[in-house]
mmCIF file of C-alpha atoms in Angstrom:
data_model
loop_
_atom_site.group_PDB
_atom_site.id
_atom_site.type_symbol
_atom_site.label_atom_id
_atom_site.label_comp_id
_atom_site.label_asym_id
_atom_site.label_seq_id
_atom_site.Cartn_x
_atom_site.Cartn_y
_atom_site.Cartn_z
ATOM 1 C CA UNK I 199 13.634 -10.011 4.561
ATOM 2 C CA UNK I 200 10.161 -9.188 4.612
ATOM 3 C CA UNK I 201 9.026 -7.619 7.153
ATOM 4 C CA UNK I 202 5.012 -6.577 7.438
ATOM 5 C CA UNK I 203 2.387 -5.966 5.207
ATOM 6 C CA UNK I 204 2.602 -2.873 3.986
ATOM 7 C CA UNK I 205 -0.460 -1.663 2.146
ATOM 8 C CA UNK I 206 -2.339 -3.273 -0.299
ATOM 9 C CA UNK I 207 -4.559 -1.722 -3.778
ATOM 10 C CA UNK I 208 -7.683 -3.486 -4.723
ATOM 11 C CA UNK I 209 -10.466 -1.785 -7.360
ATOM 12 C CA UNK I 210 -14.311 -0.795 -6.333
ATOM 13 C CA UNK I 211 -17.348 0.173 -8.714
ATOM 14 C CA UNK I 212 -18.699 1.607 -4.901
ATOM 15 C CA UNK I 213 -15.297 3.951 -4.542
ATOM 16 C CA UNK I 214 -18.144 7.098 -3.390
ATOM 17 C CA UNK I 215 -19.611 4.130 -0.677
ATOM 18 C CA UNK I 216 -16.062 3.469 0.651
ATOM 19 C CA UNK I 217 -15.183 7.349 0.978
ATOM 20 C CA UNK I 218 -17.727 6.772 3.890
ATOM 21 C CA UNK I 219 -17.248 3.780 5.073
ATOM 22 C CA UNK I 220 -13.826 3.678 5.288
ATOM 23 C CA UNK I 221 -13.842 6.612 8.129
ATOM 24 C CA UNK I 222 -17.335 6.754 9.684
ATOM 25 C CA UNK I 223 -17.606 2.657 9.994
ATOM 26 C CA UNK I 224 -13.706 1.120 9.683
ATOM 27 C CA UNK I 225 -12.208 4.560 11.801
ATOM 28 C CA UNK I 226 -9.702 5.225 8.660
ATOM 29 C CA UNK I 227 -8.368 8.668 7.171
ATOM 30 C CA UNK I 228 -9.648 8.980 3.497
ATOM 31 C CA UNK I 229 -7.633 10.864 1.091
ATOM 32 C CA UNK I 230 -9.059 11.093 -2.695
ATOM 33 C CA UNK I 231 -6.503 11.367 -5.046
ATOM 34 C CA UNK I 232 -6.851 14.689 -7.187
ATOM 35 C CA UNK I 233 -7.874 12.877 -10.299
ATOM 36 C CA UNK I 234 -10.706 11.388 -7.905
ATOM 37 C CA UNK I 235 -9.878 7.326 -9.007
ATOM 38 C CA UNK I 236 -7.973 6.443 -6.223
ATOM 39 C CA UNK I 237 -9.169 6.678 -2.615
ATOM 40 C CA UNK I 238 -6.287 6.562 0.026
ATOM 41 C CA UNK I 239 -6.800 5.078 3.378
ATOM 42 C CA UNK I 240 -4.801 5.499 6.744
ATOM 43 C CA UNK I 241 -4.652 3.411 10.059
ATOM 44 C CA UNK I 242 -1.310 5.807 11.027
ATOM 45 C CA UNK I 243 0.867 7.961 10.089
ATOM 46 C CA UNK I 244 1.712 6.132 6.842
ATOM 47 C CA UNK I 245 0.806 7.767 3.640
ATOM 48 C CA UNK I 246 -1.686 5.269 3.254
ATOM 49 C CA UNK I 247 -2.420 1.348 3.992
ATOM 50 C CA UNK I 248 -5.459 0.904 1.574
ATOM 51 C CA UNK I 249 -5.741 1.819 -1.817
ATOM 52 C CA UNK I 250 -9.057 1.694 -3.693
ATOM 53 C CA UNK I 251 -9.057 2.287 -7.670
ATOM 54 C CA UNK I 252 -12.106 2.849 -9.124
ATOM 55 C CA UNK I 253 -12.830 -0.133 -11.140
ATOM 56 C CA UNK I 254 -15.252 -2.177 -12.925
ATOM 57 C CA UNK I 255 -15.726 -4.898 -10.428
ATOM 58 C CA UNK I 256 -14.411 -5.879 -6.684
ATOM 59 C CA UNK I 257 -10.734 -7.398 -7.002
ATOM 60 C CA UNK I 258 -6.999 -7.156 -5.387
ATOM 61 C CA UNK I 259 -4.565 -5.026 -7.504
ATOM 62 C CA UNK I 260 -1.041 -5.343 -5.518
ATOM 63 C CA UNK I 261 0.152 -6.215 -1.883
ATOM 64 C CA UNK I 262 3.312 -3.916 -1.029
ATOM 65 C CA UNK I 263 5.231 -5.189 1.336
ATOM 66 C CA UNK I 264 8.009 -4.022 3.947
ATOM 67 C CA UNK I 265 11.681 -5.077 3.241
ATOM 68 C CA UNK I 266 13.088 -2.556 5.551
ATOM 69 C CA UNK I 267 15.971 -1.095 4.033
ATOM 70 C CA UNK I 268 17.545 -0.723 0.729
ATOM 71 C CA UNK I 269 20.344 -3.394 1.529
ATOM 72 C CA UNK I 270 17.095 -5.855 2.440
ATOM 73 C CA UNK I 271 15.380 -4.737 -0.742
ATOM 74 C CA UNK I 272 18.492 -5.554 -2.911
ATOM 75 C CA UNK I 273 18.992 -8.992 -1.057
ATOM 76 C CA UNK I 274 14.896 -9.838 -1.979
ATOM 77 C CA UNK I 275 15.637 -8.677 -5.800
ATOM 78 C CA UNK I 276 18.608 -10.785 -5.900
ATOM 79 C CA UNK I 277 16.952 -14.601 -3.862
ATOM 80 C CA UNK I 278 14.087 -13.806 -6.709
ATOM 81 C CA UNK I 279 16.217 -13.542 -9.607
ATOM 82 C CA UNK I 280 18.269 -16.689 -8.310
ATOM 83 C CA UNK I 281 15.128 -18.359 -7.639
ATOM 84 C CA UNK I 282 14.252 -17.655 -10.993
ATOM 85 C CA UNK I 283 11.031 -15.152 -10.252
ATOM 86 C CA UNK I 284 10.525 -12.991 -12.764
ATOM 87 C CA UNK I 285 11.376 -9.545 -10.979
ATOM 88 C CA UNK I 286 11.957 -6.175 -12.015
ATOM 89 C CA UNK I 287 12.737 -2.042 -10.363
ATOM 90 C CA UNK I 288 9.831 -0.250 -9.767
ATOM 91 C CA UNK I 289 9.891 2.861 -11.955
ATOM 92 C CA UNK I 290 10.028 6.334 -10.636
ATOM 93 C CA UNK I 291 6.569 6.933 -11.105
ATOM 94 C CA UNK I 292 5.514 3.401 -9.554
ATOM 95 C CA UNK I 293 7.428 4.662 -5.617
ATOM 96 C CA UNK I 294 5.286 8.141 -6.126
ATOM 97 C CA UNK I 295 1.679 6.273 -6.341
ATOM 98 C CA UNK I 296 2.812 4.423 -3.494
ATOM 99 C CA UNK I 297 4.492 6.943 -1.758
ATOM 100 C CA UNK I 298 7.862 4.758 -1.382
ATOM 101 C CA UNK I 299 11.777 5.282 -1.995
ATOM 102 C CA UNK I 300 11.663 2.312 -3.840
ATOM 103 C CA UNK I 301 9.949 -1.013 -4.545
ATOM 104 C CA UNK I 302 11.007 -4.636 -6.751
ATOM 105 C CA UNK I 303 8.064 -5.597 -8.641
ATOM 106 C CA UNK I 304 6.823 -9.225 -9.219
ATOM 107 C CA UNK I 305 3.990 -11.491 -9.925
ATOM 108 C CA UNK I 306 2.975 -14.481 -8.231
ATOM 109 C CA UNK I 307 1.996 -18.167 -9.922
ATOM 110 C CA UNK I 308 -2.200 -16.689 -9.342
ATOM 111 C CA UNK I 309 -1.309 -13.234 -10.984
ATOM 112 C CA UNK I 310 -1.217 -10.922 -7.982
ATOM 113 C CA UNK I 311 1.641 -7.873 -7.944
ATOM 114 C CA UNK I 312 3.966 -7.898 -4.940
ATOM 115 C CA UNK I 313 5.518 -4.932 -4.539
ATOM 116 C CA UNK I 314 8.676 -5.356 -2.107
ATOM 117 C CA UNK I 315 9.050 -1.614 -0.605
ATOM 118 C CA UNK I 316 11.523 0.188 1.733
ATOM 119 C CA UNK I 317 11.227 3.820 2.860
ATOM 120 C CA UNK I 318 7.509 4.079 2.818
ATOM 121 C CA UNK I 319 6.452 7.413 3.596
ATOM 122 C CA UNK I 320 5.722 8.340 7.309
ATOM 123 C CA UNK I 321 4.090 11.530 8.133
ATOM 124 C CA UNK I 322 4.889 12.016 11.945
ATOM 125 C CA UNK I 323 1.560 12.782 14.347
ATOM 126 C CA UNK I 324 -0.543 13.056 11.395
ATOM 127 C CA UNK I 325 -2.869 10.226 11.247
ATOM 128 C CA UNK I 326 -6.535 11.653 12.108
ATOM 129 C CA UNK I 327 -8.906 8.822 12.858
ATOM 130 C CA UNK I 328 -12.405 9.210 10.579
ATOM 131 C CA UNK I 329 -14.284 8.824 13.442
ATOM 132 C CA UNK I 330 -13.850 8.003 17.444
ATOM 133 C CA UNK I 331 -11.535 4.869 18.188
ATOM 134 C CA UNK I 332 -8.645 4.622 20.529
ATOM 135 C CA UNK I 333 -6.040 3.719 17.838
ATOM 136 C CA UNK I 334 -5.192 1.177 15.255
ATOM 137 C CA UNK I 335 -1.832 -1.479 16.376
ATOM 138 C CA UNK I 336 0.650 -1.148 13.121
ATOM 139 C CA UNK I 337 4.077 0.143 13.322
ATOM 140 C CA UNK I 338 6.425 -2.997 12.557
ATOM 141 C CA UNK I 339 3.891 -5.195 12.558
ATOM 142 C CA UNK I 340 2.542 -3.399 9.696
ATOM 143 C CA UNK I 341 -0.695 -2.687 8.713
ATOM 144 C CA UNK I 342 -1.606 -6.834 9.728
ATOM 145 C CA UNK I 343 -2.309 -9.618 7.384
ATOM 146 C CA UNK I 344 -4.426 -10.800 3.631
#
């Protein structure tokens, strides 16, 4: 059902520091949103893998899980519903913010938001590391683990 960790979002009061730390130390490519409230970091050709939202404290906001295709995402939704987990389909605005085609949103017992997604935007051959690196290993493995 879930293939990999697609992306994650956190809050940080140190957004400016992330703008340099992401590229210069981690080797990630950085993009600042138009309103300068979200820094999106890339490690491959996916639109982004890590989103740093301007906030008062360091905290985990959400985890995005790649469910594969639309059929698999629908199956995930059905399983959540049958299991009694409160879940819903993501809005167009939420999907646009995460650059995915579809999304199912649920919350775990600890209050962590989970987004099961399909169709994460890929920009072939577009990744430009922030510093010289050989490569990140992502692809089918996603961005790693949490």
